[in-house]
Amino acid sequence: KGASLRPAVPCKHSVEKKTMTNPTTVIEIYPDTTEVNDYYLWSIFNFVYLNFCCLGFIALAYSLKVRDKKLLNDLNGAVEDAKTARLFNITSSALATFCIILIFIFLRYPLTDY
């Protein structure tokens, strides 16, 4: 019975595993900066037409900072500057609109009528 046993033959799969190299793939994932709004056109409009106390200029400066930070993949900084640009744009638009409405009211009803 001992003579009927065959000698152990090494498996060819184990030999292949030793000679193969495991390829690795590196994927660089950048944050999606396309979702951050920079309010650039609104800032230009406020700067050109509704520049109340230079708030339109400040909004434009922050909008440009958002674009720069998006290029540098600084997502947190871009979001914070976008919030600031939006705040200055809202303030500039609201105050300038309020002043324009007041001017139209005083042109329609001058103070000499009271």
Coordinates of N, CA and C in Angstrom, one line a residue:
K1 N 0.8 -1.2 0.0 CA 0.0 0.0 0.0 C 0.9 1.2 0.0
G2 N 1.9 1.3 0.6 CA 2.8 2.4 0.7 C 3.4 2.8 -0.7
A3 N 3.5 1.8 -1.6 CA 4.1 2.0 -2.9 C 3.1 2.7 -3.8
S4 N 1.8 2.6 -3.6 CA 0.8 3.1 -4.5 C 0.6 4.7 -4.3
L5 N 1.2 5.2 -3.3 CA 1.1 6.7 -3.1 C 2.1 7.4 -4.0
R6 N 1.5 8.4 -4.7 CA 2.4 9.2 -5.6 C 3.1 10.3 -4.8
P7 N 4.2 10.6 -5.3 CA 4.9 11.7 -4.6 C 4.1 13.1 -4.8
A8 N 4.3 14.0 -3.9 CA 3.5 15.3 -4.0 C 4.1 16.1 -5.1
V9 N 3.3 16.5 -6.1 CA 3.7 17.4 -7.2 C 3.3 18.8 -6.8
P10 N 4.2 19.7 -6.9 CA 3.8 21.1 -6.6 C 2.8 21.6 -7.6
C11 N 1.8 22.3 -7.1 CA 0.8 22.9 -7.9 C 1.3 24.1 -8.8
K12 N 0.9 24.1 -10.0 CA 1.5 25.1 -10.9 C 0.9 26.5 -10.6
H13 N -0.3 26.5 -10.0 CA -0.9 27.8 -9.6 C 0.0 28.5 -8.6
S14 N 0.5 27.8 -7.6 CA 1.3 28.4 -6.6 C 2.6 29.0 -7.2
V15 N 3.1 28.4 -8.3 CA 4.3 28.9 -8.9 C 4.0 30.2 -9.7
E16 N 2.8 30.2 -10.3 CA 2.3 31.4 -11.0 C 2.1 32.6 -10.1
K17 N 1.6 32.3 -8.9 CA 1.4 33.4 -7.9 C 2.7 34.1 -7.5
K18 N 3.8 33.3 -7.4 CA 5.0 33.8 -7.0 C 5.7 34.7 -8.1
T19 N 5.4 34.4 -9.4 CA 6.0 35.1 -10.4 C 5.2 36.3 -10.9
M20 N 3.9 36.4 -10.6 CA 3.1 37.5 -11.0 C 3.2 38.7 -10.0
T21 N 3.2 39.9 -10.6 CA 3.2 41.0 -9.7 C 1.8 41.6 -9.6
N22 N 1.4 42.1 -8.5 CA 0.1 42.7 -8.4 C 0.1 44.1 -8.8
P23 N -0.7 44.4 -9.9 CA -0.7 45.8 -10.4 C -1.6 46.6 -9.5
T24 N -1.2 47.9 -9.3 CA -1.9 48.8 -8.4 C -2.3 50.0 -9.3
T25 N -3.5 50.5 -9.0 CA -3.9 51.7 -9.7 C -4.2 52.8 -8.6
V26 N -3.7 54.0 -8.9 CA -3.8 55.1 -8.0 C -4.8 56.1 -8.7
I27 N -5.9 56.4 -8.0 CA -6.9 57.3 -8.5 C -6.9 58.5 -7.6
E28 N -6.6 59.7 -8.1 CA -6.7 60.9 -7.3 C -8.1 61.5 -7.4
I29 N -8.7 61.7 -6.3 CA -10.0 62.2 -6.2 C -10.0 63.6 -5.7
Y30 N -10.4 64.6 -6.5 CA -10.5 66.0 -6.1 C -11.9 66.3 -5.6
P31 N -12.1 67.2 -4.7 CA -13.4 67.7 -4.4 C -14.1 68.3 -5.5
D32 N -15.4 68.2 -5.6 CA -16.2 68.7 -6.7 C -16.4 70.2 -6.5
T33 N -15.6 71.0 -7.1 CA -15.7 72.5 -6.9 C -16.7 73.1 -7.9
T34 N -17.3 72.3 -8.8 CA -18.2 72.9 -9.7 C -19.5 73.3 -9.0
E35 N -19.8 72.7 -7.9 CA -21.0 73.0 -7.2 C -21.0 74.3 -6.4
V36 N -19.8 74.9 -6.2 CA -19.6 76.1 -5.4 C -19.9 77.3 -6.4
N37 N -21.0 78.0 -6.1 CA -21.3 79.2 -6.9 C -20.5 80.4 -6.5
D38 N -19.9 81.1 -7.5 CA -19.1 82.2 -7.2 C -19.8 83.6 -7.3
Y39 N -21.0 83.6 -7.8 CA -21.8 84.8 -7.9 C -21.1 85.9 -8.7
Y40 N -20.3 85.5 -9.7 CA -19.5 86.4 -10.4 C -20.3 87.4 -11.3
L41 N -21.3 87.0 -12.0 CA -22.1 87.9 -12.8 C -22.9 88.8 -12.0
W42 N -23.4 88.4 -10.9 CA -24.2 89.2 -10.0 C -23.3 90.3 -9.4
S43 N -22.0 89.9 -9.1 CA -21.1 90.9 -8.5 C -20.7 91.9 -9.5
I44 N -20.5 91.5 -10.8 CA -20.2 92.5 -11.8 C -21.4 93.5 -12.0
F45 N -22.6 92.9 -12.0 CA -23.8 93.8 -12.2 C -23.9 94.8 -11.0
N46 N -23.6 94.3 -9.8 CA -23.7 95.2 -8.6 C -22.5 96.2 -8.7
F47 N -21.4 95.8 -9.2 CA -20.2 96.7 -9.2 C -20.5 97.8 -10.3
V48 N -21.1 97.5 -11.4 CA -21.2 98.4 -12.5 C -22.5 99.3 -12.2
Y49 N -23.6 98.7 -11.8 CA -24.8 99.5 -11.8 C -25.3 99.8 -10.3
L50 N -25.1 99.0 -9.4 CA -25.6 99.2 -8.0 C -24.5 99.3 -7.0
N51 N -23.5 99.9 -7.2 CA -22.3 99.9 -6.3 C -22.6 100.9 -5.2
F52 N -23.4 100.4 -4.3 CA -23.8 101.2 -3.1 C -22.7 101.1 -2.0
C53 N -22.1 102.3 -1.7 CA -21.0 102.3 -0.7 C -19.9 101.3 -1.0
C54 N -19.6 101.1 -2.2 CA -18.5 100.1 -2.7 C -18.8 98.7 -2.3
L55 N -20.0 98.3 -1.9 CA -20.3 96.9 -1.6 C -20.3 96.0 -2.8
G56 N -20.6 96.6 -4.0 CA -20.5 95.8 -5.2 C -19.0 95.4 -5.5
F57 N -18.1 96.4 -5.2 CA -16.7 96.1 -5.4 C -16.2 95.0 -4.5
I58 N -16.6 95.1 -3.2 CA -16.2 94.1 -2.2 C -16.8 92.7 -2.6
A59 N -18.0 92.7 -3.1 CA -18.6 91.4 -3.6 C -17.8 90.8 -4.7
L60 N -17.4 91.7 -5.6 CA -16.6 91.3 -6.8 C -15.3 90.7 -6.4
A61 N -14.6 91.3 -5.4 CA -13.4 90.8 -4.9 C -13.5 89.4 -4.3
Y62 N -14.6 89.2 -3.5 CA -14.8 87.9 -2.9 C -15.2 86.9 -4.0
S63 N -15.9 87.3 -5.0 CA -16.2 86.4 -6.1 C -14.9 85.9 -6.8
L64 N -14.0 86.8 -7.0 CA -12.7 86.4 -7.6 C -11.9 85.5 -6.7
K65 N -12.0 85.7 -5.4 CA -11.3 84.8 -4.4 C -11.9 83.4 -4.5
V66 N -13.2 83.3 -4.7 CA -13.9 82.0 -4.9 C -13.3 81.3 -6.1
R67 N -13.2 82.0 -7.2 CA -12.6 81.4 -8.4 C -11.2 80.9 -8.2
D68 N -10.4 81.7 -7.5 CA -9.0 81.3 -7.3 C -9.0 80.1 -6.4
K69 N -9.8 80.0 -5.3 CA -9.8 78.9 -4.4 C -10.3 77.6 -5.1
K70 N -11.2 77.8 -6.0 CA -11.7 76.6 -6.8 C -10.6 76.0 -7.6
L71 N -9.8 76.9 -8.2 CA -8.6 76.4 -9.0 C -7.6 75.7 -8.1
L72 N -7.5 76.1 -6.8 CA -6.5 75.5 -5.9 C -7.1 74.3 -5.2
N73 N -8.4 74.0 -5.5 CA -9.1 72.9 -4.8 C -9.2 73.1 -3.3
D74 N -9.4 74.3 -2.9 CA -9.7 74.6 -1.5 C -11.2 74.8 -1.4
L75 N -11.9 73.7 -1.2 CA -13.3 73.7 -1.2 C -13.9 74.4 0.0
N76 N -13.3 74.3 1.2 CA -13.9 74.9 2.4 C -13.7 76.5 2.3
G77 N -12.5 76.9 1.8 CA -12.3 78.3 1.7 C -13.2 78.9 0.6
A78 N -13.4 78.2 -0.5 CA -14.3 78.7 -1.6 C -15.7 78.8 -1.1
V79 N -16.2 77.9 -0.3 CA -17.6 77.9 0.2 C -17.7 79.1 1.1
E80 N -16.8 79.4 2.0 CA -16.8 80.5 2.9 C -16.8 81.8 2.2
D81 N -16.0 82.0 1.2 CA -15.9 83.2 0.4 C -17.1 83.4 -0.5
A82 N -17.7 82.3 -0.9 CA -19.0 82.4 -1.7 C -20.1 82.9 -0.8
K83 N -20.2 82.4 0.4 CA -21.2 82.9 1.4 C -21.0 84.5 1.6
T84 N -19.8 84.9 1.7 CA -19.5 86.3 1.9 C -19.8 87.1 0.7
A85 N -19.5 86.6 -0.5 CA -19.8 87.3 -1.7 C -21.3 87.4 -1.9
R86 N -22.1 86.4 -1.5 CA -23.5 86.4 -1.6 C -24.1 87.4 -0.7
L87 N -23.5 87.5 0.5 CA -24.0 88.5 1.5 C -23.8 89.9 1.1
F88 N -22.6 90.2 0.5 CA -22.4 91.5 0.0 C -23.2 91.9 -1.2
N89 N -23.5 90.9 -2.1 CA -24.4 91.1 -3.2 C -25.8 91.4 -2.8
I90 N -26.3 90.6 -1.8 CA -27.6 90.9 -1.3 C -27.8 92.2 -0.7
T91 N -26.8 92.6 0.1 CA -26.8 93.9 0.8 C -26.7 95.0 -0.2
S92 N -25.8 94.9 -1.2 CA -25.7 96.0 -2.2 C -26.9 96.1 -3.0
S93 N -27.5 95.0 -3.4 CA -28.7 95.0 -4.2 C -29.9 95.6 -3.5
A94 N -30.0 95.2 -2.2 CA -31.2 95.7 -1.4 C -31.1 97.2 -1.1
L95 N -29.9 97.6 -0.7 CA -29.7 99.1 -0.4 C -29.9 99.9 -1.6
A96 N -29.3 99.5 -2.7 CA -29.4 100.3 -3.9 C -30.8 100.4 -4.5
T97 N -31.5 99.3 -4.4 CA -32.9 99.2 -4.8 C -33.8 100.1 -3.9
F98 N -33.5 100.1 -2.6 CA -34.2 100.9 -1.7 C -34.0 102.4 -2.0
C99 N -32.7 102.8 -2.3 CA -32.4 104.2 -2.6 C -33.1 104.6 -3.9
I100 N -33.1 103.7 -4.9 CA -33.8 104.0 -6.2 C -35.3 104.2 -6.0
I101 N -35.9 103.4 -5.2 CA -37.3 103.6 -4.9 C -37.6 104.9 -4.1
L102 N -36.7 105.2 -3.2 CA -36.9 106.5 -2.5 C -36.7 107.7 -3.5
I103 N -35.8 107.6 -4.4 CA -35.6 108.7 -5.4 C -36.9 108.8 -6.2
F104 N -37.4 107.7 -6.7 CA -38.7 107.8 -7.5 C -39.8 108.4 -6.7
I105 N -39.9 108.0 -5.4 CA -41.0 108.6 -4.6 C -40.8 110.1 -4.4
F106 N -39.6 110.5 -4.1 CA -39.4 111.9 -3.9 C -39.5 112.7 -5.2
L107 N -39.2 112.1 -6.4 CA -39.4 112.8 -7.7 C -40.9 112.9 -8.0
R108 N -41.7 111.9 -7.6 CA -43.1 111.9 -7.9 C -43.8 112.8 -6.9
Y109 N -43.5 112.8 -5.7 CA -44.1 113.6 -4.6 C -43.0 114.5 -3.9
P110 N -42.7 115.6 -4.5 CA -41.6 116.4 -3.9 C -42.1 116.9 -2.5
L111 N -41.1 117.3 -1.7 CA -41.3 117.7 -0.3 C -42.1 119.0 -0.2
T112 N -42.1 119.8 -1.3 CA -42.8 121.1 -1.3 C -44.3 120.9 -1.2
D113 N -44.8 119.7 -1.6 CA -46.3 119.5 -1.5 C -46.8 119.3 -0.1
Y114 N -45.9 119.0 0.9 CA -46.4 118.7 2.2 C -46.5 119.9 3.1

